Amino acid sequence: MSRPPGPRRIAVVAPSPVSMFNLAIPEMLFDKVEVDGRPGYEVVICAAEPGPLPTSGGLDLYVRHGLEAVREADTVLVAGTGEPFEPESRIVTAVREAAADGKRIASLCTGAFQLAEAGLLHGRGATTYWAHAEELRRRYPQVDLRGDVLYVQDGPYLTSSGYAAGIDLCLHMIRTDYGAAVANEVARLALVAPVRPGGQTQFTQTPLPPERGIVCADTRGWAMRNLDKPLTLTDLARHAGVSVRTLTRRFHAESGVSPLQWLLHQRIERAKELLETTTLPMDQLARACGLGTADSLRTHLVRRTGLTPSAYRTQFTRLGTTTQTLTSSAA
């Protein structure tokens, strides 16, 4: 069924004491989505009790909306809290009812405790901030807790780890709703890393860890603009003005992976974006993202996602896809 026109509604539920950073993430990202000249989302922040709401930083926020916003939303996103992070009964009930209505339910950081208390994560994969993972496991042993990923999607339920992993989860949701091109454009506008895979059930894998420095940032940006070229370690080191050994050490310190592992990840992400947004033949698409041949593209994509390029394109193609002619600068 086609979706009626209008923005998707997201109710961001703020438990007490809410993390101000958690509230800032959906506002920063979802509000930047524009599709065909219209907003892609309508975001409403709500709480169990409208009015002043304590934050984990010691300030009070004034929240205008109560949990009636959950009933009107397409997606419910529960923010995390500082300690103590005890589930709130009214929030738990609202989330459980929203799930029964078939809504998409997500959480940031310790918001997973609210979902687990509602029984939504029973027998399902989930994650939370690593510092509180053992507490979640102790309280809710029925949850299939995955502590080595940024975020997990298991059916209609999504959970993220702490802090910046919430950005990755929201970008993943944008990509699911509107495609890779829109999600990556939002990432560029927000000056954050492009869409990174998490622990989605269909594509289970360990994502790239968060970048922790900027020494190699110019080289990473240069490589992203030249993915169609057969870049080598020597090419990357020459651009960075250092030896291969120094580049490898610095790159791993900042990105958590080797330069070539990072480069392969970006090539595959670029291939997925082109599969979603163009009708390019497979050989041309493989060259555009630096994977060489259609056979190489197929090998890497199947290993990463479990889907062939044709199957991936069929499943994720967005309306309005057109054939593109790519130059090296566009790749």
Short mmCIF file of C-alpha atoms in Angstrom, two decimals:
data_model
loop_
_atom_site.label_atom_id
_atom_site.label_comp_id
_atom_site.label_asym_id
_atom_site.label_seq_id
_atom_site.Cartn_x
_atom_site.Cartn_y
_atom_site.Cartn_z
CA MET A 1 0.00 0.00 0.00
CA SER A 2 1.27 3.46 -0.84
CA ARG A 3 1.78 5.85 2.03
CA PRO A 4 -0.48 8.94 2.07
CA PRO A 5 1.29 12.27 1.54
CA GLY A 6 2.60 14.11 4.57
CA PRO A 7 5.48 13.79 6.99
CA ARG A 8 6.02 10.70 9.11
CA ARG A 9 5.19 11.40 12.74
CA ILE A 10 7.75 10.57 15.42
CA ALA A 11 6.94 10.82 19.11
CA VAL A 12 10.13 11.20 21.16
CA VAL A 13 9.33 10.06 24.69
CA ALA A 14 11.38 11.74 27.42
CA PRO A 15 11.68 9.74 30.68
CA SER A 16 12.96 11.42 33.84
CA PRO A 17 15.75 12.47 34.22
CA VAL A 18 16.13 12.60 30.45
CA SER A 19 19.43 12.88 28.59
CA MET A 20 19.50 16.24 26.82
CA PHE A 21 21.84 14.78 24.19
CA ASN A 22 19.31 12.04 23.42
CA LEU A 23 16.63 14.66 22.81
CA ALA A 24 18.94 16.70 20.58
CA ILE A 25 19.76 13.80 18.24
CA PRO A 26 16.30 13.24 16.67
CA GLU A 27 15.67 16.98 16.47
CA MET A 28 18.99 17.51 14.71
CA LEU A 29 18.58 14.71 12.17
CA PHE A 30 14.89 14.17 11.45
CA ASP A 31 14.24 17.89 11.07
CA LYS A 32 16.82 18.01 8.25
CA VAL A 33 14.95 15.50 6.09
CA GLU A 34 13.22 17.01 3.08
CA VAL A 35 11.57 14.91 0.37
CA ASP A 36 10.15 16.46 -2.79
CA GLY A 37 10.24 19.89 -1.17
CA ARG A 38 8.34 18.90 1.97
CA PRO A 39 9.44 17.86 5.48
CA GLY A 40 10.00 14.15 5.81
CA TYR A 41 9.15 14.04 9.51
CA GLU A 42 7.13 15.74 12.20
CA VAL A 43 8.86 15.32 15.57
CA VAL A 44 7.01 15.80 18.86
CA ILE A 45 8.72 15.52 22.25
CA CYS A 46 6.43 14.20 24.97
CA ALA A 47 6.58 13.03 28.58
CA ALA A 48 4.47 11.08 31.04
CA GLU A 49 3.58 14.40 32.69
CA PRO A 50 3.61 17.63 30.62
CA GLY A 51 5.46 20.50 32.25
CA PRO A 52 8.92 20.81 33.83
CA LEU A 53 11.05 17.70 33.31
CA PRO A 54 14.37 17.06 35.09
CA THR A 55 17.38 16.29 32.91
CA SER A 56 20.47 14.24 33.69
CA GLY A 57 22.47 17.48 33.47
CA GLY A 58 20.63 19.11 36.38
CA LEU A 59 18.46 21.45 34.30
CA ASP A 60 14.70 21.39 33.84
CA LEU A 61 13.07 21.29 30.42
CA TYR A 62 9.48 22.28 29.78
CA VAL A 63 7.70 19.57 27.78
CA ARG A 64 4.37 20.65 26.34
CA HIS A 65 3.00 17.30 25.21
CA GLY A 66 1.85 14.26 27.14
CA LEU A 67 1.74 10.65 26.00
CA GLU A 68 -1.27 11.30 23.76
CA ALA A 69 1.41 12.13 21.16
CA VAL A 70 2.34 8.43 21.12
CA ARG A 71 -1.12 7.49 19.87
CA GLU A 72 -0.80 9.89 16.94
CA ALA A 73 2.71 8.82 15.89
CA ASP A 74 3.99 6.37 13.28
CA THR A 75 7.20 5.80 15.24
CA VAL A 76 7.84 5.99 18.98
CA LEU A 77 11.41 6.78 20.04
CA VAL A 78 12.20 6.48 23.76
CA ALA A 79 15.15 8.58 24.91
CA GLY A 80 17.64 7.45 27.53
CA THR A 81 18.13 8.82 31.02
CA GLY A 82 20.87 9.37 33.50
CA GLU A 83 20.90 7.18 36.60
CA PRO A 84 18.64 6.01 38.02
CA PHE A 85 17.06 4.63 34.85
CA GLU A 86 14.00 2.97 36.31
CA PRO A 87 11.17 2.28 33.84
CA GLU A 88 8.16 4.60 34.21
CA SER A 89 4.87 2.71 34.32
CA ARG A 90 2.94 5.19 32.17
CA ILE A 91 5.66 5.19 29.52
CA VAL A 92 5.87 1.40 29.59
CA THR A 93 2.09 1.14 29.10
CA ALA A 94 2.10 3.69 26.26
CA VAL A 95 4.95 1.90 24.49
CA ARG A 96 3.27 -1.49 24.90
CA GLU A 97 0.01 -0.15 23.45
CA ALA A 98 1.86 1.49 20.57
CA ALA A 99 3.52 -1.82 19.76
CA ALA A 100 0.14 -3.55 19.82
CA ASP A 101 -1.05 -0.98 17.27
CA GLY A 102 1.81 -1.97 14.96
CA LYS A 103 3.91 1.15 15.38
CA ARG A 104 7.68 1.14 14.98
CA ILE A 105 9.32 1.38 18.41
CA ALA A 106 12.90 2.53 19.02
CA SER A 107 15.09 3.52 21.94
CA LEU A 108 18.30 5.44 22.49
CA CYS A 109 20.83 4.36 25.11
CA THR A 110 19.10 3.30 28.36
CA GLY A 111 15.68 3.81 26.77
CA ALA A 112 16.00 0.08 26.08
CA PHE A 113 15.03 -0.53 29.72
CA GLN A 114 11.58 0.91 29.00
CA LEU A 115 11.15 -1.38 25.97
CA ALA A 116 12.37 -4.40 27.90
CA GLU A 117 10.00 -3.66 30.81
CA ALA A 118 7.15 -3.49 28.28
CA GLY A 119 8.05 -7.01 27.16
CA LEU A 120 8.85 -5.94 23.60
CA LEU A 121 12.41 -7.29 23.61
CA HIS A 122 11.60 -10.74 24.96
CA GLY A 123 13.48 -13.20 22.74
CA ARG A 124 14.68 -10.40 20.49
CA GLY A 125 18.06 -8.87 19.75
CA ALA A 126 18.76 -5.54 21.44
CA THR A 127 21.56 -3.34 22.71
CA THR A 128 22.12 -0.48 25.13
CA TYR A 129 25.00 1.64 26.41
CA TRP A 130 27.83 -0.76 27.26
CA ALA A 131 28.23 0.57 30.81
CA HIS A 132 24.67 -0.57 31.63
CA ALA A 133 24.56 -3.72 29.51
CA GLU A 134 25.11 -6.10 32.41
CA GLU A 135 22.32 -4.45 34.40
CA LEU A 136 19.95 -4.88 31.45
CA ARG A 137 21.01 -8.52 31.13
CA ARG A 138 20.48 -9.09 34.87
CA ARG A 139 17.00 -7.56 34.92
CA TYR A 140 15.80 -8.98 31.61
CA PRO A 141 17.57 -12.25 30.87
CA GLN A 142 15.06 -13.02 28.09
CA VAL A 143 16.61 -10.24 25.94
CA ASP A 144 19.19 -11.34 23.38
CA LEU A 145 21.63 -8.60 24.37
CA ARG A 146 24.26 -7.71 21.77
CA GLY A 147 26.92 -5.53 23.27
CA ASP A 148 29.27 -5.28 20.27
CA VAL A 149 27.11 -3.25 17.89
CA LEU A 150 26.05 0.37 17.54
CA TYR A 151 22.38 -0.49 17.10
CA VAL A 152 20.09 -3.44 16.53
CA GLN A 153 16.88 -3.79 14.55
CA ASP A 154 14.83 -6.88 15.24
CA GLY A 155 11.52 -6.64 13.45
CA PRO A 156 9.77 -3.34 14.28
CA TYR A 157 11.92 -2.75 17.38
CA LEU A 158 15.18 -0.81 17.28
CA THR A 159 17.66 -0.11 20.06
CA SER A 160 20.94 1.80 20.07
CA SER A 161 23.98 1.90 22.25
CA GLY A 162 24.91 5.11 24.04
CA TYR A 163 25.86 8.62 23.04
CA ALA A 164 26.74 9.03 19.32
CA ALA A 165 25.35 5.59 18.44
CA GLY A 166 21.94 7.25 18.62
CA ILE A 167 22.98 9.25 15.55
CA ASP A 168 23.69 6.02 13.69
CA LEU A 169 20.29 4.61 14.66
CA CYS A 170 18.40 7.71 13.50
CA LEU A 171 20.30 7.74 10.19
CA HIS A 172 19.44 4.07 9.76
CA MET A 173 15.75 4.89 10.29
CA ILE A 174 15.96 7.71 7.73
CA ARG A 175 17.60 5.34 5.28
CA THR A 176 14.89 2.74 5.87
CA ASP A 177 12.16 5.34 5.26
CA TYR A 178 13.65 7.40 2.43
CA GLY A 179 16.76 5.66 1.09
CA ALA A 180 20.53 5.96 1.35
CA ALA A 181 20.83 9.18 -0.66
CA VAL A 182 18.53 11.10 1.70
CA ALA A 183 20.20 9.65 4.81
CA ASN A 184 23.69 10.47 3.58
CA GLU A 185 22.63 14.00 2.67
CA VAL A 186 21.33 14.46 6.23
CA ALA A 187 24.65 13.15 7.54
CA ARG A 188 26.50 15.69 5.41
CA LEU A 189 24.27 18.53 6.60
CA ALA A 190 24.78 17.50 10.23
CA LEU A 191 28.55 17.03 9.76
CA VAL A 192 28.45 13.45 11.03
CA ALA A 193 29.69 10.15 9.60
CA PRO A 194 27.69 8.62 6.72
CA VAL A 195 25.21 5.84 7.38
CA ARG A 196 26.92 2.91 9.09
CA PRO A 197 25.46 -0.57 9.46
CA GLY A 198 24.50 -1.81 12.89
CA GLY A 199 22.99 -5.04 14.13
CA GLN A 200 19.88 -5.22 11.97
CA THR A 201 18.65 -8.81 11.96
CA GLN A 202 18.80 -9.19 8.21
CA PHE A 203 22.28 -7.71 7.97
CA THR A 204 23.96 -8.91 11.18
CA GLN A 205 27.52 -7.60 11.42
CA THR A 206 29.85 -5.50 13.54
CA PRO A 207 29.80 -1.88 12.30
CA LEU A 208 32.68 0.51 12.03
CA PRO A 209 33.43 1.99 15.44
CA PRO A 210 33.02 5.76 15.96
CA GLU A 211 35.80 7.91 14.54
CA ARG A 212 37.96 9.29 17.34
CA GLY A 213 40.19 11.89 15.68
CA ILE A 214 40.66 14.29 12.79
CA VAL A 215 44.31 13.84 11.77
CA CYS A 216 43.29 11.59 8.86
CA ALA A 217 39.97 13.36 8.21
CA ASP A 218 41.19 15.13 5.04
CA THR A 219 42.48 11.87 3.63
CA ARG A 220 39.24 10.08 4.44
CA GLY A 221 37.31 12.86 2.69
CA TRP A 222 39.62 12.68 -0.33
CA ALA A 223 39.19 8.92 -0.51
CA MET A 224 35.39 9.27 -0.37
CA ARG A 225 35.56 11.60 -3.38
CA ASN A 226 37.72 9.14 -5.30
CA LEU A 227 36.12 5.79 -4.55
CA ASP A 228 36.03 4.95 -8.26
CA LYS A 229 39.83 4.93 -8.41
CA PRO A 230 42.00 1.89 -7.48
CA LEU A 231 43.32 3.50 -4.30
CA THR A 232 46.18 1.79 -2.50
CA LEU A 233 47.79 2.25 0.90
CA THR A 234 50.56 4.15 -0.86
CA ASP A 235 48.02 6.52 -2.44
CA LEU A 236 46.41 7.21 0.93
CA ALA A 237 49.77 7.71 2.65
CA ARG A 238 50.96 10.03 -0.11
CA HIS A 239 47.85 12.19 0.28
CA ALA A 240 48.31 12.29 4.05
CA GLY A 241 52.01 13.14 3.63
CA VAL A 242 53.19 10.29 5.85
CA SER A 243 54.63 6.81 5.51
CA VAL A 244 52.37 3.80 5.02
CA ARG A 245 53.27 2.58 8.50
CA THR A 246 52.40 5.94 10.11
CA LEU A 247 49.15 6.21 8.13
CA THR A 248 48.09 2.72 9.20
CA ARG A 249 48.81 3.45 12.86
CA ARG A 250 47.02 6.82 12.84
CA PHE A 251 44.11 5.53 10.78
CA HIS A 252 43.49 2.62 13.10
CA ALA A 253 43.72 4.90 16.15
CA GLU A 254 41.05 7.20 14.69
CA SER A 255 38.76 4.77 12.87
CA GLY A 256 39.25 1.50 14.75
CA VAL A 257 40.01 -0.38 11.51
CA SER A 258 42.79 -0.50 8.94
CA PRO A 259 42.71 1.95 6.00
CA LEU A 260 41.80 -0.81 3.54
CA GLN A 261 39.03 -2.17 5.77
CA TRP A 262 37.60 1.34 6.03
CA LEU A 263 37.91 1.84 2.28
CA LEU A 264 36.11 -1.41 1.50
CA HIS A 265 33.30 -0.47 3.89
CA GLN A 266 32.82 2.88 2.12
CA ARG A 267 32.86 1.24 -1.31
CA ILE A 268 30.12 -1.19 -0.26
CA GLU A 269 28.05 1.62 1.26
CA ARG A 270 28.43 3.59 -1.98
CA ALA A 271 27.36 0.52 -3.97
CA LYS A 272 24.25 0.14 -1.79
CA GLU A 273 23.37 3.79 -2.34
CA LEU A 274 23.75 3.46 -6.12
CA LEU A 275 21.69 0.26 -6.14
CA GLU A 276 18.91 2.10 -4.32
CA THR A 277 18.96 5.30 -6.34
CA THR A 278 20.05 4.41 -9.90
CA THR A 279 19.44 1.83 -12.62
CA LEU A 280 23.11 1.62 -13.58
CA PRO A 281 24.23 -1.73 -15.03
CA MET A 282 26.14 -3.81 -12.49
CA ASP A 283 29.54 -3.54 -14.19
CA GLN A 284 29.26 0.24 -14.42
CA LEU A 285 28.04 0.48 -10.84
CA ALA A 286 30.90 -1.70 -9.61
CA ARG A 287 33.44 0.56 -11.34
CA ALA A 288 31.78 3.69 -9.95
CA CYS A 289 32.31 2.56 -6.37
CA GLY A 290 35.77 1.05 -6.94
CA LEU A 291 34.83 -2.62 -6.63
CA GLY A 292 36.02 -3.34 -10.16
CA THR A 293 33.65 -5.91 -11.62
CA ALA A 294 30.10 -7.12 -11.20
CA ASP A 295 31.45 -10.40 -9.79
CA SER A 296 33.44 -8.53 -7.15
CA LEU A 297 30.41 -6.40 -6.30
CA ARG A 298 28.30 -9.52 -5.90
CA THR A 299 30.87 -11.24 -3.68
CA HIS A 300 31.24 -8.32 -1.28
CA LEU A 301 27.54 -7.46 -1.11
CA VAL A 302 26.47 -11.04 -0.44
CA ARG A 303 29.10 -11.32 2.28
CA ARG A 304 27.93 -8.05 3.87
CA THR A 305 24.15 -8.23 3.48
CA GLY A 306 23.24 -11.76 2.42
CA LEU A 307 21.65 -10.35 -0.75
CA THR A 308 22.83 -10.30 -4.35
CA PRO A 309 23.01 -6.84 -5.99
CA SER A 310 19.85 -7.57 -8.00
CA ALA A 311 17.97 -8.73 -4.92
CA TYR A 312 19.18 -5.73 -2.94
CA ARG A 313 18.04 -3.36 -5.71
CA THR A 314 14.63 -5.03 -5.91
CA GLN A 315 14.12 -4.79 -2.15
CA PHE A 316 15.37 -1.24 -1.57
CA THR A 317 14.83 0.69 -4.81
CA ARG A 318 13.15 4.04 -4.18
CA LEU A 319 10.51 5.68 -6.37
CA GLY A 320 11.95 8.16 -8.83
CA THR A 321 15.12 6.15 -9.50
CA THR A 322 16.78 7.20 -12.73
CA THR A 323 19.73 6.09 -14.79
CA GLN A 324 22.83 8.16 -14.02
CA THR A 325 26.08 8.67 -15.88
CA LEU A 326 28.84 8.94 -13.30
CA THR A 327 32.17 10.66 -13.72
CA SER A 328 35.12 10.06 -11.43
CA SER A 329 34.40 13.28 -9.53
CA ALA A 330 30.81 12.18 -8.86
CA ALA A 331 31.90 8.85 -7.47
#
